[in-house]
Each structure stands twice: as structure tokens, then as C-alpha cells.
Coordinates of C-alpha atoms in Angstrom, one line a residue:
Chain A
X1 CA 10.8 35.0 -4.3
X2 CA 12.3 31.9 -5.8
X3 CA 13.5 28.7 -4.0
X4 CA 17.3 28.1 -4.4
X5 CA 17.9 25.0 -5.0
X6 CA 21.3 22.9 -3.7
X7 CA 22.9 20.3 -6.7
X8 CA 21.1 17.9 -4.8
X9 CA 17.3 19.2 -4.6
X10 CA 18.1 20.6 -8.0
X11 CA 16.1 18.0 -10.5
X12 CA 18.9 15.6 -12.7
X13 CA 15.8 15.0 -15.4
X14 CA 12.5 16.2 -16.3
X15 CA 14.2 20.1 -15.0
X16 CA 10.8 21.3 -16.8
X17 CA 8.8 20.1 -13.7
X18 CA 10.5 22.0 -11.4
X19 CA 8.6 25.0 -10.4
X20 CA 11.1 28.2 -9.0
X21 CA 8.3 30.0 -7.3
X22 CA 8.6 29.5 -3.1
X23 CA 5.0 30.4 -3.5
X24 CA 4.2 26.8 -5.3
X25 CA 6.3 25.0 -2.8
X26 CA 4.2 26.9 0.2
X27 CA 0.6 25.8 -1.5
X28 CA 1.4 22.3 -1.8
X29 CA 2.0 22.1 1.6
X30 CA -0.7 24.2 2.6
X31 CA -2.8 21.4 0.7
X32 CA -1.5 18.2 1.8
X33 CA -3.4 16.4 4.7
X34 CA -0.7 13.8 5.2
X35 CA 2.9 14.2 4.6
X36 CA 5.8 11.3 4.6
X37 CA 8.7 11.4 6.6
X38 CA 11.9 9.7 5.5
X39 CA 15.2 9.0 8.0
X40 CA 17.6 6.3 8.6
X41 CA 17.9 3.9 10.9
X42 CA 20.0 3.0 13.3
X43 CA 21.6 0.3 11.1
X44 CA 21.8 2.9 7.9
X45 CA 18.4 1.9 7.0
X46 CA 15.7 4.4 5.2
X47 CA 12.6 4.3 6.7
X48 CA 9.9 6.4 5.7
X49 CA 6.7 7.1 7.7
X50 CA 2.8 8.9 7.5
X51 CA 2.5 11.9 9.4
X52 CA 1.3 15.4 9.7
X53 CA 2.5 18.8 9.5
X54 CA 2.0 22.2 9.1
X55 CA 3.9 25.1 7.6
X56 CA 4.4 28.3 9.4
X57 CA 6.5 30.7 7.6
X58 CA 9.4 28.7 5.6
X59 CA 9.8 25.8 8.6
X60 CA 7.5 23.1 8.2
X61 CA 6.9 21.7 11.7
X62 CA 5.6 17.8 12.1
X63 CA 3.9 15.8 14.3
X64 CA 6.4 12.8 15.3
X65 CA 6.1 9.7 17.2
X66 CA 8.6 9.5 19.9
X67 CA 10.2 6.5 18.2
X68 CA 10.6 8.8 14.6
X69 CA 11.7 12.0 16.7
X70 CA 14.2 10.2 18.4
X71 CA 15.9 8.3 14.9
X72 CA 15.3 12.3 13.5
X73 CA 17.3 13.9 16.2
X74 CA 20.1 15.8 14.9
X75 CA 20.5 13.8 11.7
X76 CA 19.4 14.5 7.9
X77 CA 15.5 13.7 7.3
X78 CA 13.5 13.9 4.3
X79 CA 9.9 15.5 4.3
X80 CA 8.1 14.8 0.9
X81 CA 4.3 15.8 0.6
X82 CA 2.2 14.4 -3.1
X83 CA -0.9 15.8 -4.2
X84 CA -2.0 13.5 -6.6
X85 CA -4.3 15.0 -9.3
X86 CA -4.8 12.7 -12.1
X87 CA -4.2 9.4 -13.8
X88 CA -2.5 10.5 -17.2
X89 CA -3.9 8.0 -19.6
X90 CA -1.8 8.3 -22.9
X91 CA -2.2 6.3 -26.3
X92 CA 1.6 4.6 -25.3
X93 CA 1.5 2.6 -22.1
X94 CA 5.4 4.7 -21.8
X95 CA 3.8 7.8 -22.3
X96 CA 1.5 7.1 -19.0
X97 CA 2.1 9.5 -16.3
X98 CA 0.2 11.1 -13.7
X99 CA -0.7 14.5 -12.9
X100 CA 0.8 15.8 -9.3
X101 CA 2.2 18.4 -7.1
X102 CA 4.6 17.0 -4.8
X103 CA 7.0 18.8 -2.6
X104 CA 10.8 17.8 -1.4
X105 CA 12.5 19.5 1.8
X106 CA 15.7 17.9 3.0
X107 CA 18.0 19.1 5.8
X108 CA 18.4 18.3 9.9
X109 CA 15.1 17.8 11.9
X110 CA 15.1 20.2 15.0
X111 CA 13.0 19.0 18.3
X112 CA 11.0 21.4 19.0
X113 CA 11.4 21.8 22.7
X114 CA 10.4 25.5 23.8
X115 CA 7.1 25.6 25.2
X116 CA 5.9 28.5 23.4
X117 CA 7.1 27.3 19.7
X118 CA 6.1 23.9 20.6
X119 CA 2.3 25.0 21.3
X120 CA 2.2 27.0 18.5
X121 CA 3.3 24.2 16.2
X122 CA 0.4 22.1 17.8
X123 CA -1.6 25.0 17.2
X124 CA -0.3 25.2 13.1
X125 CA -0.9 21.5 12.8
X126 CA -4.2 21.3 14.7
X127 CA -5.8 24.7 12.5
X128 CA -3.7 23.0 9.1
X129 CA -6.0 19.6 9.3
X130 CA -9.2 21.6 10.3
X131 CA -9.1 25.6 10.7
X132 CA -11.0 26.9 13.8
X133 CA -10.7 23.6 15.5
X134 CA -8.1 24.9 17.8
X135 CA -9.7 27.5 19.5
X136 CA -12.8 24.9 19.4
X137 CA -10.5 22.1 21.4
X138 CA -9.3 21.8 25.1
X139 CA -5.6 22.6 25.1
X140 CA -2.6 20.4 26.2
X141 CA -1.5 20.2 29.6
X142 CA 1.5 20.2 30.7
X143 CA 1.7 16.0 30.7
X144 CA 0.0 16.1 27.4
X145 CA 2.4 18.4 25.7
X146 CA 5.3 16.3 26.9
X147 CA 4.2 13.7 25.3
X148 CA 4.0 14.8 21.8
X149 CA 6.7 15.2 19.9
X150 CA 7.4 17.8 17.3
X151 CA 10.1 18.2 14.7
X152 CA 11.3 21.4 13.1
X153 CA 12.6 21.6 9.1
X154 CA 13.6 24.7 7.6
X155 CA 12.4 25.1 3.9
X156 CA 16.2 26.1 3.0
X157 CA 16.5 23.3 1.1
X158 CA 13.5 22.0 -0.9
X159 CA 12.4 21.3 -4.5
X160 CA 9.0 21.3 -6.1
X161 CA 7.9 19.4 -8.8
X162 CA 4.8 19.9 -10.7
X163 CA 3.0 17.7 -13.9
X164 CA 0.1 19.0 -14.9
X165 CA -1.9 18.4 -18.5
X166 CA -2.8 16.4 -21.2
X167 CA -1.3 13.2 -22.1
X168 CA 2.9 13.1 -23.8
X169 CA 2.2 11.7 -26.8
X170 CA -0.5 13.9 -29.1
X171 CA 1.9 13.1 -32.0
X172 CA 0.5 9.8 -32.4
X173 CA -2.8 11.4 -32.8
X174 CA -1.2 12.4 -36.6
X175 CA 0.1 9.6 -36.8
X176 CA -3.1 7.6 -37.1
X177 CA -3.8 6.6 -33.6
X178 CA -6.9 7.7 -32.8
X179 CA -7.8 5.5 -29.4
X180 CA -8.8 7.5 -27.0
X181 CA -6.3 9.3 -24.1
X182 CA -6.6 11.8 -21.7
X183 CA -7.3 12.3 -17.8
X184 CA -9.0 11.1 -15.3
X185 CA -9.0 13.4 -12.6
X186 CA -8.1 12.9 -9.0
X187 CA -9.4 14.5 -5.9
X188 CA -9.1 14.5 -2.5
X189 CA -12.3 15.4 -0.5
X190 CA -14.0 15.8 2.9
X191 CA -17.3 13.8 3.8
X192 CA -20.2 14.5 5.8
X193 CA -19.0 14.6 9.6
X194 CA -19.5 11.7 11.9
X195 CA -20.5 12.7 15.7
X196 CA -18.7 10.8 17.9
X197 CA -21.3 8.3 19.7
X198 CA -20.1 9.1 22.9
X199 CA -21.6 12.7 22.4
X200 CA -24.8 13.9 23.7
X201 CA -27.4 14.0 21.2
X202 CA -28.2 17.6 20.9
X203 CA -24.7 18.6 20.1
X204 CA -24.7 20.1 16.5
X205 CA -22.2 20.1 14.3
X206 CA -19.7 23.4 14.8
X207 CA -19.6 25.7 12.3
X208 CA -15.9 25.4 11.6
X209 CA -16.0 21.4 11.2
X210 CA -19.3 21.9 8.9
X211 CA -17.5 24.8 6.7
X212 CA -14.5 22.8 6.2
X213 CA -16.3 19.4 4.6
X214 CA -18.0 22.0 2.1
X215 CA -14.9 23.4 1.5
X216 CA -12.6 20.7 0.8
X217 CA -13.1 20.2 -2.4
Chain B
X1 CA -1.9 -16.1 6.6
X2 CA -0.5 -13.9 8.6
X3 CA 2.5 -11.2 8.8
X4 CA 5.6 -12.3 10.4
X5 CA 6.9 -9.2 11.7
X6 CA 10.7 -8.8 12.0
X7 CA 12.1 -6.8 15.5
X8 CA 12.0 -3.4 12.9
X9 CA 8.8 -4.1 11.1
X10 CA 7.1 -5.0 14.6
X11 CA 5.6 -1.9 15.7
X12 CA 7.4 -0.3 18.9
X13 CA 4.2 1.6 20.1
X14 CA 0.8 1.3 19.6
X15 CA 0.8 -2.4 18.5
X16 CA -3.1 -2.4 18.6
X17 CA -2.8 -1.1 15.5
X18 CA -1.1 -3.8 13.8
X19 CA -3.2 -5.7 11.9
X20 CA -1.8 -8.8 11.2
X21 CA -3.3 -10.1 8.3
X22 CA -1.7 -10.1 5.2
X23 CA -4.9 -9.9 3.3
X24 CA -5.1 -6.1 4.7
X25 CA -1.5 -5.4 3.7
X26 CA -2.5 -6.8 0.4
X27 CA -5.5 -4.0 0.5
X28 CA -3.6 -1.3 1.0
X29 CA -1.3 -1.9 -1.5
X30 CA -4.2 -2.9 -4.1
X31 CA -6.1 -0.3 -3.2
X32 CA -3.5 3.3 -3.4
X33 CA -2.9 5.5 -6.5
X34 CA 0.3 6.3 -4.9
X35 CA 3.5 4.9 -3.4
X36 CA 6.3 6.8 -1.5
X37 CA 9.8 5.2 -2.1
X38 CA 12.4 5.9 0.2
X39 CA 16.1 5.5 -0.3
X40 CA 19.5 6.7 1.2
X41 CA 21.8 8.6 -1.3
X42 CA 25.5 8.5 -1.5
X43 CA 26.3 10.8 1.5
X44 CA 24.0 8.5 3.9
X45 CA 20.7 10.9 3.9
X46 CA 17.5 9.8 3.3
X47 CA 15.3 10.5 -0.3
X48 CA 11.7 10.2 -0.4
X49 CA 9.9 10.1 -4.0
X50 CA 6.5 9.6 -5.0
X51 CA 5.7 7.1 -7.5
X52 CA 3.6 4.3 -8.9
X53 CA 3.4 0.5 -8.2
X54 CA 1.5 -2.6 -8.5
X55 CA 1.2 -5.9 -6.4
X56 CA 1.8 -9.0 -7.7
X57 CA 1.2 -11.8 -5.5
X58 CA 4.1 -11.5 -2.8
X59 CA 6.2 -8.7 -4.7
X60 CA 5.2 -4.7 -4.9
X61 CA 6.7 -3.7 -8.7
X62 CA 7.3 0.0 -8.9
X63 CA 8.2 2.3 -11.5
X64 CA 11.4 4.1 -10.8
X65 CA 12.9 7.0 -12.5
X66 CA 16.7 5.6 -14.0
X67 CA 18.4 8.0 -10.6
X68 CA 15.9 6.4 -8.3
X69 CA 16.4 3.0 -9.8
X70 CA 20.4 3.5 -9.8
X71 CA 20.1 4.6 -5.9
X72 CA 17.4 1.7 -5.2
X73 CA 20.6 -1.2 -6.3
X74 CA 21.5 -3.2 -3.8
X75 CA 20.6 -1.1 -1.1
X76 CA 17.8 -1.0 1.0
X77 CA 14.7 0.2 0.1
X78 CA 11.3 1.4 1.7
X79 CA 8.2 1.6 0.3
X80 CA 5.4 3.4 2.2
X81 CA 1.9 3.5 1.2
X82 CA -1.1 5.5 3.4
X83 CA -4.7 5.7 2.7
X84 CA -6.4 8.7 4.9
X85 CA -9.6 7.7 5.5
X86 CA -10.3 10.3 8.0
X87 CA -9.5 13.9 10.4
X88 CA -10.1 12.6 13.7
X89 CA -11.5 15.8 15.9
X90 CA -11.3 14.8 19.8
X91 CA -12.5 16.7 22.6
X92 CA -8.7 17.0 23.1
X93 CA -6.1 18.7 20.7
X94 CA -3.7 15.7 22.4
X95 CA -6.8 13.2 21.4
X96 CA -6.7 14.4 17.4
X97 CA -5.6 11.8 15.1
X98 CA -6.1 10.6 11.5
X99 CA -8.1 7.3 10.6
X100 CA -5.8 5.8 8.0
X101 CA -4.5 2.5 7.2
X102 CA -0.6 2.0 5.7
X103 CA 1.7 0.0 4.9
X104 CA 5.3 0.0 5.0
X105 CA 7.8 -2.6 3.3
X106 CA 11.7 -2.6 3.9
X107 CA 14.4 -4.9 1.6
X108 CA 16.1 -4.7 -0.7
X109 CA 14.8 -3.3 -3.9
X110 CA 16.0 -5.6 -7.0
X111 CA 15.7 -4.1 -10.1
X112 CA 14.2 -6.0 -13.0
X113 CA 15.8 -7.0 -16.3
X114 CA 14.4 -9.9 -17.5
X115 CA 11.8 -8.7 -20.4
X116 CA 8.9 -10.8 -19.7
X117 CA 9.0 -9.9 -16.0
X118 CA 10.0 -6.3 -16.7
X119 CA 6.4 -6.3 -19.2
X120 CA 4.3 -8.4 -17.0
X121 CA 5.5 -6.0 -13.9
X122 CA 4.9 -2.5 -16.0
X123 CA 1.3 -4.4 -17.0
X124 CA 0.4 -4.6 -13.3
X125 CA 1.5 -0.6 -12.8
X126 CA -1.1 0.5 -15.9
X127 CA -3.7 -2.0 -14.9
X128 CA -3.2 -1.1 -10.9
X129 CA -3.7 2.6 -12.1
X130 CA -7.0 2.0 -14.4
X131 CA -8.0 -1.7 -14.8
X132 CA -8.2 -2.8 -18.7
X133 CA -5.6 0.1 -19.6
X134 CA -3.5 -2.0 -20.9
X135 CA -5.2 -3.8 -24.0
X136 CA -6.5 -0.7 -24.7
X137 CA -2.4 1.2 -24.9
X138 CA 0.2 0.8 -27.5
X139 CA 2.6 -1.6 -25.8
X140 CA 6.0 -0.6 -25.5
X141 CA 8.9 -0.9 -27.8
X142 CA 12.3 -1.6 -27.4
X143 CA 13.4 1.0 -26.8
X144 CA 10.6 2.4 -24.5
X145 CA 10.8 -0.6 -22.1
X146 CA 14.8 0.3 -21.8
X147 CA 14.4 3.4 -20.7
X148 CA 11.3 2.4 -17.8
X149 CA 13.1 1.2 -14.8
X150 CA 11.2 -1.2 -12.5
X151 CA 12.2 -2.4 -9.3
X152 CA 11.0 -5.3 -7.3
X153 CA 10.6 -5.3 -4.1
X154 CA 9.8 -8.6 -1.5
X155 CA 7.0 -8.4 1.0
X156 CA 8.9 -10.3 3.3
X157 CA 9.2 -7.6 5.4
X158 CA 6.0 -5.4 5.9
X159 CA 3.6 -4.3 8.5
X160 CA 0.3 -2.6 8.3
X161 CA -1.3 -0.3 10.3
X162 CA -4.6 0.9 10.8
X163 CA -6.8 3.4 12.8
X164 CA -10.2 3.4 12.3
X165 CA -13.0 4.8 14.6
X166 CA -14.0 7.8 16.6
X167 CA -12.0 9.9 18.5
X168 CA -10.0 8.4 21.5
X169 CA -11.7 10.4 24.6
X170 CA -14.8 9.7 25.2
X171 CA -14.5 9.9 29.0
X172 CA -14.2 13.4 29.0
X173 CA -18.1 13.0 28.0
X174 CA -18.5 11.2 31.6
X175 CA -16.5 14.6 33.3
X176 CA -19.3 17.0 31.2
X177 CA -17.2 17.9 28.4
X178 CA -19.7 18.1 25.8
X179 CA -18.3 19.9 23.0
X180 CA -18.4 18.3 19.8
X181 CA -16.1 15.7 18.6
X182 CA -15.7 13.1 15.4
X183 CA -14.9 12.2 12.5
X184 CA -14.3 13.8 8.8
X185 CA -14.3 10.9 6.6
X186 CA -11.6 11.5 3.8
X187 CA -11.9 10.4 0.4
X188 CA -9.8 10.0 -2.7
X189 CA -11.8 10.1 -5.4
X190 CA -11.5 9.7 -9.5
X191 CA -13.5 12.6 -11.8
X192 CA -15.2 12.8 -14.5
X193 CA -12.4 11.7 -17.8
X194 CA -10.4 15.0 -19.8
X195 CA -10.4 13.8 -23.2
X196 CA -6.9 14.9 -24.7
X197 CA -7.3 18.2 -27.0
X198 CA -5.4 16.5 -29.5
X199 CA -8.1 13.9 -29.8
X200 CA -10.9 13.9 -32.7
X201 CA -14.1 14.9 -31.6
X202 CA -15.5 11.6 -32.5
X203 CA -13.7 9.1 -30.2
X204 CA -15.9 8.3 -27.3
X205 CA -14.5 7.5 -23.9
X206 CA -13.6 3.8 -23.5
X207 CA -16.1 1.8 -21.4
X208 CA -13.2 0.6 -18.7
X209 CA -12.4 4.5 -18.1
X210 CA -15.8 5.1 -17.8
X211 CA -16.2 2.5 -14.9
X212 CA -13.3 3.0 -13.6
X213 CA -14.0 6.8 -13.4
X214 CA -17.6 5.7 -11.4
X215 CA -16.5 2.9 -9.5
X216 CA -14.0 5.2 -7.4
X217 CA -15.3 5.4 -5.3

């Protein structure tokens, strides 16, 4: 399956970075802890805010503050997630780049506001941060559920770009430059968990919570 | 010195989290790989791109691709920038949250043409990225700085943000909830330097990419 893209998520330069596969666009989402949300203001504005999300199928749903859900409602948002994964260090400071895996999905932001979806969005974003932690986790009430917001964005409409590899510029390298260029990897990764000092002693560490810090990276 | 907040970069909810020092605005900025740029095209919708940037003084430079750059002129801008520093488990799913700190600057985005600026400003990008990349890099030319857009923006108008600590219920300790709860600390973190393939087998790595690969974190 390959992502379709619009003249306006189709890439105007650097078209070699755009990745056609829908299964690319998926893992970088999958990946991402953190995603940025872009809308306009009220006075035509762009504002663009941290947030989290998960994908379930092709809609990515995302947590929202009140304030962003109601600027997002019924009007065009932006979703953009970044995995950086290197510092591309290049013999030419104009051949300097870096080395990433972001994802673009544009289109109208949906409130989520049936109870079943809107749980199992919390659900997607809740197992997306730290699998096994919902089943681990007291549920929302009713009062609590109200209170968070969740947005909806289909995947219709979304680009993927991808860099990956050695520096631009190995031309130089014949050329006579031999200063030194290359990469300096990047990674994101999970510490040791910290118990919360309000806990009892005795509690361990769940397996879940334990698992994931070993597995990320 | 302190932020002056105008009635859109004051924070509508959760104004604990404003910090209110510009030295921790500075921080953030100083202290992320990574930059998320977000703009309004021509039909009024909002664009989010990743990119790079630097701080200097009371300005944020960034490196803009030429389409960014030509949607960035005269209009407004905004330029967000998140550090995750942790997964925030409650006892809760409504509890869960993210430790973080970001910033978020709004203005107009000017875009620079005066060469000495325009070098100094690409300087703080490649030094912001790897501190003493840029005596070590061929400057540009002519014709490379040309074809590098770079767009200034004011920190005027910024706010900062941060959530640090455990998770928000520890009450629920008091009513006998005892399951676990806490934090997973989140790191960015720089690996050990790719030497490009094109490279002779001779050229050792430079001693600031050595630190700098060591030193993050």
C-alpha cells in the first residue's frame, strides 16, 4: 500500500526523501513519544503545540488540551511527528544535514466524543507511551473522561520524509579534502524508573514499566 | 529578567507551569537538536516542519528550506521547541503525563539577507548542532550561502513551560491504592561518531566530535 499524496503533501524539493510506503509513515508514528500539533488562531495565527498521540489503524488520535481542541474544532490542523537520528557532519558547513524520520498529516481534526472511541483512544495513547500500562492503571470515570479531550485525524492526507546516511559531499574526499565527516548518532532512550515517593516501599517495579526501559532503545 | 507574557503567550491553563525566567527559555532553546516551525500556507491552514536553529542572544536563527522561507515572509511564524524528559505513569490513566519543558515563540519570522548576519546566524546553527563544527567545515561560498535560507525570529514573544516531578495523585496512596506509579526518565542521547565510507582510513575523529559525542549526555 502506498500513501497518495495531495499537490500539497506531495514534496516541491528533495522528492528523493519522500518515502511511498504507508508502512514507513505508520512506524514513525508508532515511534514517536511526542508529537506537534499545529492550528491557527483565532486571529489567523499558527500556533503549534507538544502533545501525544497514538495511531490506531490510519487515524491518529491525540491528546488535546481543551484550549487546542477547541481552536482545532472543525478547522484544518497540522500533526507533524520527527524522529531525529543523527547530526550529519559533512566536510561543507552547506552540506550539513541531519539524519530523520519525520512524518506530516494535514486535514480537519474531529473531537472525539463517543464514549466507546473516546476510551479506546485513551486506551491507544496510554499502551503507545508505555504498553501494558493500561490494563495496569485505574480507568477514567465518567468526570475524568469529560475532561480530556481527544482529537481525531485521518491519515488521508500525509507525507513522509526520510534522510538517512552518510554525509552529501564525498566528492570532496577526491578532491583533496580529507578532514574528517560523518555521523554522530542520535537516540532517544528510556532510563531506569523512578517510584513515585508517595508509594509504599515494597511496591516493585511492574513488569510492563521494567520491560519497556530495556526496550527502548 | 523575566518573560513578559503577551494575553496569547500567557498560558490559559495550568499557569504553574509557566516558568518565568527567561534564562529557562534560553535553556530550552540552547539545549534542543530540534525545532518545529509552524506556518500558515496560502489557503489559511496550518504547516508544521522540523528543522534546525540556533540562539543568539534575544533572536532564534533557523534554517529554512527556500518554500518554508518564502511562506515564513511577513507572516507570522511559530517556533516550538520540547525536550521530554520523562513518561509520567500515575495511579490514574487521567493522572499520566509527560515531564517536559518547551518553548514556544510567535512573530513574525524576518528573513535574513545581510551576509555577515546571514554567516554569523548559519555559524550559531553548526556550532548549536556540534560545538567547534564550524572551524573545523569548509565555509560556504557564494553561491552555497544563496541557496541557505535563514530566518530570524524575535523572542519577544515566548513562553516556557515545564513539568517536572512525579506523578500528580499521590492521594490515592492515602485511599490504599497502592499499585505502582512514577516516572520513566527520557533521554536524547548522541552515539558513538560514523566515520563517512568515503573517508581514508587514516583520519581520526576530531577531538570536538569526540566530546561532543561523550558530553551528551
Amino acid at each position: 500500500m502506498t500513501l497518495s499524496p495531495t499537490p500539497r503533501t506531495q514534496l516541491r524539493r528533495k522528492r528523493d526523501r519522500q518515502a511511498d510506503d504507508v508502512r514507513v509513515l505508520h512506524a514513525v508514528l508508532d515511534e514517536a513519544l511526542l508529537c506537534h500539533l499545529g492550528l491557527v488562531d483565532d486571529d489567523g495565527a499558527p500556533l503549534v503545540l507538544p502533545t501525544m498521540h497514538a495511531r490506531v489503524g490510519d487515524v491518529v488520535y491525540v491528546h488535546g488540551s481543551s484550549g487546542a481542541a477547541s481552536l482545532a474544532r472543525d478547522r484544518e490542523v497540522c500533526l507533524t511527528v520527527t524522529l531525529l537520528d543523527g547530526l550529519v557532519l559533512a566536510r561543507s558547513v552547506f552540506s550539513h544535514s541531519a539524519n530523520y524520520r519525520s512524518a506530516v498529516v494535514r486535514g480537519r481534526a474531529r473531537r472525539v466524543t463517543d464514549p466507546d472511541e473516546h476510551e479506546r483512544a485513551l486506551e491507544a495513547v496510554v499502551e503507545h507511551l508505555t504498553p501494558g500500562q493500561w490494563d495496569h492503571a485505574r480507568r477514567p470515570d465518567r468526570r475524568e473522561a469529560a475532561a480530556t479531550a481527544v482529537l481525531a485525524l485521518d491519515l488521508a492526507e500525509a507525507s513522509v520524509k526520510v534522510r538517512q546516511g552518510p554525509p552529501g559531499d564525498p566528492e570532496l574526499v577526491e578532491q583533496g579534502d580529507h578532514r574528517w565527516a560523518g555521523v554522530i548518532p542520535v537516540r532517544t532512550v528510556l532510563g531506569t524508573p523512578e517510584p513515585c515517593p508517595a508509594l509504599p516501599a515494597d511496591v516493585p517495579v511492574p513488569e510492563h514499566v521494567a520491560r519497556w526501559s530495556v526496550a527502548r532503545p
